[in-house]
Coordinates of C-alpha atoms in Angstrom, one line a residue:
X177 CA 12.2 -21.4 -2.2
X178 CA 10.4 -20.4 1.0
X179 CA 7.2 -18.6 1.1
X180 CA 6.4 -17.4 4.6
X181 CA 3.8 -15.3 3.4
X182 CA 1.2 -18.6 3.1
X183 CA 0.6 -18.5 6.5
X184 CA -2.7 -16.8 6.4
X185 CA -2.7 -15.6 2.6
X186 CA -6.0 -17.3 1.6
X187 CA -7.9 -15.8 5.3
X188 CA -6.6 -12.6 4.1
X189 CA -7.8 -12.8 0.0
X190 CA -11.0 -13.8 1.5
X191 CA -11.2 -11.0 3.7
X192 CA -9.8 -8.4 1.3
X193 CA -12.8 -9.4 -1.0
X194 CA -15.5 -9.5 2.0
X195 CA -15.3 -5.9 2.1
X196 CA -16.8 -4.4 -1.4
X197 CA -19.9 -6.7 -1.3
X198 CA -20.7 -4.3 2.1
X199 CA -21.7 -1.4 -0.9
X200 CA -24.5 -3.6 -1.5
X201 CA -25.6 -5.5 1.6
X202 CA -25.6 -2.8 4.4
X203 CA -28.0 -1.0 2.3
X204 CA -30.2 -3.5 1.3
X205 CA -30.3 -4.8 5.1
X206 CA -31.4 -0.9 6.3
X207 CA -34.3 -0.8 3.8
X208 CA -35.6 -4.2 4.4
X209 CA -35.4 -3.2 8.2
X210 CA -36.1 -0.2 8.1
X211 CA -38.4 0.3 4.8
X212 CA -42.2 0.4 6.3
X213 CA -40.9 3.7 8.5
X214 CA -39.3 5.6 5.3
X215 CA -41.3 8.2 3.1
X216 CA -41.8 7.0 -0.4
X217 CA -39.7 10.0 -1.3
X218 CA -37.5 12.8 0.0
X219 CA -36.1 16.2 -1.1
X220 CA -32.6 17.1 -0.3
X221 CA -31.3 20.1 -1.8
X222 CA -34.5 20.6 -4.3
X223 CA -33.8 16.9 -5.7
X224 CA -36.4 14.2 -5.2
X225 CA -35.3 10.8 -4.1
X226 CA -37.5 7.6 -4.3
X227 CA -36.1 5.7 -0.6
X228 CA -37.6 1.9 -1.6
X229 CA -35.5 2.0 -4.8
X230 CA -34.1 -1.5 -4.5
X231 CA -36.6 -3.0 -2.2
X232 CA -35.9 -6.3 -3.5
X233 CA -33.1 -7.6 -4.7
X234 CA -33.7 -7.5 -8.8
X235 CA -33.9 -3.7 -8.4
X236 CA -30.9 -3.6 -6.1
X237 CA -29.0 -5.6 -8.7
X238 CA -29.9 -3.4 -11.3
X239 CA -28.6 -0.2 -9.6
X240 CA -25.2 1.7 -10.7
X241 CA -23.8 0.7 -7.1
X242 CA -23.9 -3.1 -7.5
X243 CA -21.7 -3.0 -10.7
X244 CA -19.0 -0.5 -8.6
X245 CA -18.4 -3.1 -5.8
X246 CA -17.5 -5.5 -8.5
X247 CA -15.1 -3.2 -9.9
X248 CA -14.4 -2.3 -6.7
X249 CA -13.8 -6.5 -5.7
X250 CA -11.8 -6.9 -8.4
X251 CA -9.4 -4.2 -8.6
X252 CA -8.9 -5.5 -4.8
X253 CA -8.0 -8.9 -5.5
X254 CA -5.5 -8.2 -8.5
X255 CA -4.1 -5.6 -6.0
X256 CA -3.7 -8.4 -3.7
X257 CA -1.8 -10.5 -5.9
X258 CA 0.8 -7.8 -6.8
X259 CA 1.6 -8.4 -2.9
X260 CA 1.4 -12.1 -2.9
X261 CA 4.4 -12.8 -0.8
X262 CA 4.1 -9.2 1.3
X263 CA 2.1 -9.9 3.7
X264 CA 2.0 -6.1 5.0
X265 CA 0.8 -5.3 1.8
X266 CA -2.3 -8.1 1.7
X267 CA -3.4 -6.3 5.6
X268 CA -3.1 -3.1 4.0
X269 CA -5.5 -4.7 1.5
X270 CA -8.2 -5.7 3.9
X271 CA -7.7 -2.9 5.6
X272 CA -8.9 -0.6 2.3
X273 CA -11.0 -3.0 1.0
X274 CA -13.2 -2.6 4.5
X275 CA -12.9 0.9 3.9
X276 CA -14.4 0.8 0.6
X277 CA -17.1 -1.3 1.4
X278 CA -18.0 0.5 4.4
X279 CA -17.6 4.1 2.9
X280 CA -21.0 4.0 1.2
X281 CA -23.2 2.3 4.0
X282 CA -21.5 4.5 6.3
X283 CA -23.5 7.5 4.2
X284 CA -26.4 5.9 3.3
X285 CA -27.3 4.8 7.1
X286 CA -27.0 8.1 8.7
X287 CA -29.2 9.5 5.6
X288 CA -31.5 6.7 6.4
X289 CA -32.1 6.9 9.7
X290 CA -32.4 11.0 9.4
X291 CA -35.4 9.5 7.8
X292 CA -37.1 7.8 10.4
X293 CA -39.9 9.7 12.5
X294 CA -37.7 8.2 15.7
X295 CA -35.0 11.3 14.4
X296 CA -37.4 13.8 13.2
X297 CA -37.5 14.9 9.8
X298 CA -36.0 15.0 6.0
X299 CA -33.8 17.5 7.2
X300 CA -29.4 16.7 7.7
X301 CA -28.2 17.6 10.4
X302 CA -24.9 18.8 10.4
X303 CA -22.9 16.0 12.1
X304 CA -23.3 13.5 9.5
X305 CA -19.5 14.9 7.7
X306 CA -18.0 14.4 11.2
X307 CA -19.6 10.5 11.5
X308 CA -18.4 9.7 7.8
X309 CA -15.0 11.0 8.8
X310 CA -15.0 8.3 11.6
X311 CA -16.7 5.8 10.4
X312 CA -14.9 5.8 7.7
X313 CA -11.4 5.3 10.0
X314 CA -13.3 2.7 12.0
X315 CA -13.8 0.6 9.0
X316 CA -10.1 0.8 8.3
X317 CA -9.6 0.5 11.6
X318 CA -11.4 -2.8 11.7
X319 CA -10.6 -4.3 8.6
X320 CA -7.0 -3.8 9.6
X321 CA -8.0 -5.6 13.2
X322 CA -9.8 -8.8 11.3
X323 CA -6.8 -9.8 9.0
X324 CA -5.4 -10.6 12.0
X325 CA -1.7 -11.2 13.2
X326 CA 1.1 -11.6 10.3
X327 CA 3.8 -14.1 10.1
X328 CA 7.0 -13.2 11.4
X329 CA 9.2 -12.4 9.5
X330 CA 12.1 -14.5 7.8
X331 CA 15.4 -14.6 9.3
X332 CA 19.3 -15.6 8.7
X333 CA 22.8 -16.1 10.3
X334 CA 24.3 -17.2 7.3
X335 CA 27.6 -16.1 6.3
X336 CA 27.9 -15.0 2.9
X337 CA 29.5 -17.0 0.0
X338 CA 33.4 -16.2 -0.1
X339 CA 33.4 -16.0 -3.6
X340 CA 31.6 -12.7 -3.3
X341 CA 33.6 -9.3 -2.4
X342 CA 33.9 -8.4 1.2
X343 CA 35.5 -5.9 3.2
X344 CA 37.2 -6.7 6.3
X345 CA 35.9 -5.1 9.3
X346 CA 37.7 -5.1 12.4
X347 CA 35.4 -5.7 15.7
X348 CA 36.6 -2.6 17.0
X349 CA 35.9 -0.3 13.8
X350 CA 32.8 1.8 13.4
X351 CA 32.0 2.1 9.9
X352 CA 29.0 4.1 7.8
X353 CA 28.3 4.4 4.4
X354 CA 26.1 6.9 2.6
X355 CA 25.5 7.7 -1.1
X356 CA 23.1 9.5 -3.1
X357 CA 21.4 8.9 -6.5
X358 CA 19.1 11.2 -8.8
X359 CA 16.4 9.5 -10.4
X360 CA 15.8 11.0 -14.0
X361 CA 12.7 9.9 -15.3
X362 CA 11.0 11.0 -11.6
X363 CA 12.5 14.3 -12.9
X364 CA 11.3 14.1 -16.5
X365 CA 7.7 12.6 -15.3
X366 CA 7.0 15.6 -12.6
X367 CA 8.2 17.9 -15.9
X368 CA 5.8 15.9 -18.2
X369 CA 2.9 16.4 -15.5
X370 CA 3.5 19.9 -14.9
X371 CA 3.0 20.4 -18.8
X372 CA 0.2 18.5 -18.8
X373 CA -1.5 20.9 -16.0
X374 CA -0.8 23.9 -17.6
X375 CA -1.9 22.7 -21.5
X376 CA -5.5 21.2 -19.7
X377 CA -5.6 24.0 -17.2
X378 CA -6.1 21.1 -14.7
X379 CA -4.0 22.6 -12.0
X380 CA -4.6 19.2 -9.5
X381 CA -1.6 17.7 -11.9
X382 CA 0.8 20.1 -10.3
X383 CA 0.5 18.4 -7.2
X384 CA 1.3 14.9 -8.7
X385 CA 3.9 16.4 -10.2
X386 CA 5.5 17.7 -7.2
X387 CA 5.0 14.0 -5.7
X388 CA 7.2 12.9 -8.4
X389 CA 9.9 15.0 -8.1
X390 CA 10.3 15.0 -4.4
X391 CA 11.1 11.4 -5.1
X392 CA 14.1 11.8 -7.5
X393 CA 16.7 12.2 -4.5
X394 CA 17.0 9.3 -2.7
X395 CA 19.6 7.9 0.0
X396 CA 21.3 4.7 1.0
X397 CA 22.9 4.1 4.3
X398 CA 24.7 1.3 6.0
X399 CA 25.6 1.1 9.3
X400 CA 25.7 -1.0 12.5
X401 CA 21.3 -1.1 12.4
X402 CA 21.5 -2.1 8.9
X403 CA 20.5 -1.0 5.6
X404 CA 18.2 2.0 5.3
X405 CA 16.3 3.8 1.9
X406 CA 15.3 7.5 2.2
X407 CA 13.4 9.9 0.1
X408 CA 14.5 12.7 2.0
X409 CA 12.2 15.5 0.1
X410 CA 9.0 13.1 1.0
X411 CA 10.2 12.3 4.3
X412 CA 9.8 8.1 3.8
X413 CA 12.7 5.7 5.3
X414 CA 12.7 1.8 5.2
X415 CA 15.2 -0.1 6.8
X416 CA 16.3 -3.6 6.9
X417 CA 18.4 -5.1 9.8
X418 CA 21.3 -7.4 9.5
X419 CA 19.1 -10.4 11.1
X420 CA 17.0 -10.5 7.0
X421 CA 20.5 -10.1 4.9
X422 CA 21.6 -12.8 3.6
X423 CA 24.4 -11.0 1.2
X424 CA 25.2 -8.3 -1.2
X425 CA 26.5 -8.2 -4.9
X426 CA 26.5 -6.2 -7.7
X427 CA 24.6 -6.0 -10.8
X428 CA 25.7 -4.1 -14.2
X429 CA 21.6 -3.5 -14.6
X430 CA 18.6 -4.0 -11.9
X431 CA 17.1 -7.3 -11.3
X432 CA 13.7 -8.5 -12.9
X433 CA 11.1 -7.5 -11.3
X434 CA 9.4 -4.1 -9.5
X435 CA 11.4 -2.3 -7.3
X436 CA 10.2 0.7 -5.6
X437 CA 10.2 2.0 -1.9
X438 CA 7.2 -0.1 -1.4
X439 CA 6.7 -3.6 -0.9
X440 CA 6.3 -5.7 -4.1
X441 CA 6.6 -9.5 -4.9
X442 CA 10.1 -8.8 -6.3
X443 CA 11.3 -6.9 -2.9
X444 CA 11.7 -2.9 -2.7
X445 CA 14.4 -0.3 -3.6
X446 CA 15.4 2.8 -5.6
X447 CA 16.3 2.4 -9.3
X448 CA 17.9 5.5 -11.3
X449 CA 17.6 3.6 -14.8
X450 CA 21.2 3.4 -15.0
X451 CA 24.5 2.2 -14.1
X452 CA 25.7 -0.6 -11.2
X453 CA 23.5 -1.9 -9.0
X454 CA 23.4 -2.9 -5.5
X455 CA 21.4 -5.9 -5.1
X456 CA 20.9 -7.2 -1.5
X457 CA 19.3 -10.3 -1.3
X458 CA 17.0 -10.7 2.1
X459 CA 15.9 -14.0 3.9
X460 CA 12.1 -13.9 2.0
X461 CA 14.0 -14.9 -1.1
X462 CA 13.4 -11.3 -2.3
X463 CA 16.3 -8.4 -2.9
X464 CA 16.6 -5.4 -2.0
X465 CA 18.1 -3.4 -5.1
X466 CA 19.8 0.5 -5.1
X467 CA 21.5 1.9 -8.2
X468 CA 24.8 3.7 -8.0
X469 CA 28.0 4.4 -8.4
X470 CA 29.6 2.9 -5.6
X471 CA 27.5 -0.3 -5.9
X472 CA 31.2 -2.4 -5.4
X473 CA 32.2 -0.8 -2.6
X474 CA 28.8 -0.9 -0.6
X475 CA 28.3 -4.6 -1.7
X476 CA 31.9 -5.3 0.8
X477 CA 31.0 -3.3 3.0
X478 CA 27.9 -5.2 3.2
X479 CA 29.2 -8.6 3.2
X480 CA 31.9 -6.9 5.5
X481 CA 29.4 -6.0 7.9
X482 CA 27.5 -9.8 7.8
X483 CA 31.3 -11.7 8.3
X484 CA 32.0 -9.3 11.6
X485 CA 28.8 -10.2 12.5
X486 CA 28.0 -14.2 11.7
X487 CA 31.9 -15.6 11.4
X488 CA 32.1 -16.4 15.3
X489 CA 28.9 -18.2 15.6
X490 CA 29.5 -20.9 12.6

């Protein structure tokens, strides 16, 4: 089984978990710099604040902070195992992991150098929102920059087994295929949530709820590009191109694993919960699976397309 994802994997872990430890060390670095120039306290807002708080590293250690970035590092690195063999998903990793350990500093160094005489006063200004805001998108920005250039992705001209259905497709002929599925339990979650909302009077819920719904309809495609997913209420499309599929089949439930319109170790899809499934398998060793009623006849079709395309050249 091939695993183009190692190129770069371990670079990227170490990166992903590079970032929380920021929390910490960018504010320990600006009072140690910085701490001879700070008042020994500060009001803001009618609160008092003691700035050399964690002046040395036992205090630092014991503050609330230092125990979030290890939550904050390990949440990181199981979320980087989920996407052990998506690479996409392990830059997107880095990326938020940067952002996370940035976010904080980010905050705490303009508030510490609105402290120093050189800037006049105890008193915020008002462009420290507007410098979070891109700060903040600079460290994504930047974490996304350092995990550096992704493998390319896997490939195949292989024709598919004959044992497996296949619809002949003449080299003239332009086909397209197109169904729709319903997802239930989207349905029956986004009902659950809105329930939920109203009993707690938390009215936030509603809007996860909507998020759940809008994903219930979902569409499948094939055509000369490919095959391409849509949730057509959230706006989201993934495609896949002929040069990743290796073939199609069908499957009376859906393959073991995760399957979502996301990236996952297992590959990506839409799943209803019931009925055939379309399961496409792609050149990572990872499937692409879609549940529906016409699972046969888009499993030829697909196979169809992959013989027009691949008999000549074998």
């Amino acid at each position: 089984m091939s695993d183009y994802a190692a190129q770069g994997r371990v670079r990227r872990l170490v990166l992903a978990a590079l970032g929380p430890p920021l929390v910490v060390l960018v504010p320990m670095l600006l009072v140690a710099t910085l701490g001879e120039r700070l008042p020994e306290r500060v009001t803001v807002h009618s609160w008092s604040f003691a700035t050399r708080i964690g002046f040395t590293w036992q205090e630092w250690s014991a503050q609330p902070v230092f125990g979030m970035m290890m939550w904050a590092q390990a949440l990181l690195v199981v979320s980087f195992l989920s996407y052990w063999h998506v690479p996409m998903g392990q830059r997107l990793m880095v990326a938020l992991g940067w952002t996370v350990g940035l976010l904080i500093p980010v905050a705490y160094g303009l508030w510490t150098l609105e402290l120093t005489p050189t800037l006049g006063g105890e008193v915020r200004p008002g462009w420290p929102m507007a410098a979070q805001v891109a700060g903040t998108l600079a460290a994504f920005a930047l974490g996304w920059a350092v995990a550096g250039p992704l493998p390319r992705h896997p490939e195949t001209g292989a024709v598919p087994p004959p044992w497996l259905r296949s619809m002949p497709i003449g080299a003239a002929q332009r086909v397209i295929f197109v169904a729709w599925a319903w997802s239930a339990r989207r349905l029956v979650t986004g009902a659950m949530l809105v329930g939920l909302a109203v009993w707690l009077g938390f009215w936030p819920l509603i809007l996860w709820a909507v998020f759940e719904a809008a994903q219930a309809r979902t569409r499948l495609q094939i055509d000369a590009g490919g095959l391409s997913v849509t949730l057509p209420w959230v706006g989201l499309r993934r495609t896949v191109p002929w040069t990743r599929v290796r073939h199609a089949d069908v499957m009376s439930k859906p393959p073991k694993g995760r399957y979502k319109l996301d990236d996952g170790g297992w590959g990506w899809g839409a799943l209803s919960g019931k009925g055939p499934v379309l399961v496409v398998s792609l050149a990572d060793d990872r499937h692409l699976a879609y549940s529906t009623s016409q699972a046969g006849t888009a499993a030829a079709l697909v196979n169809g397309w992959l013989h027009r395309l691949r008999a000549g050249s074998c």
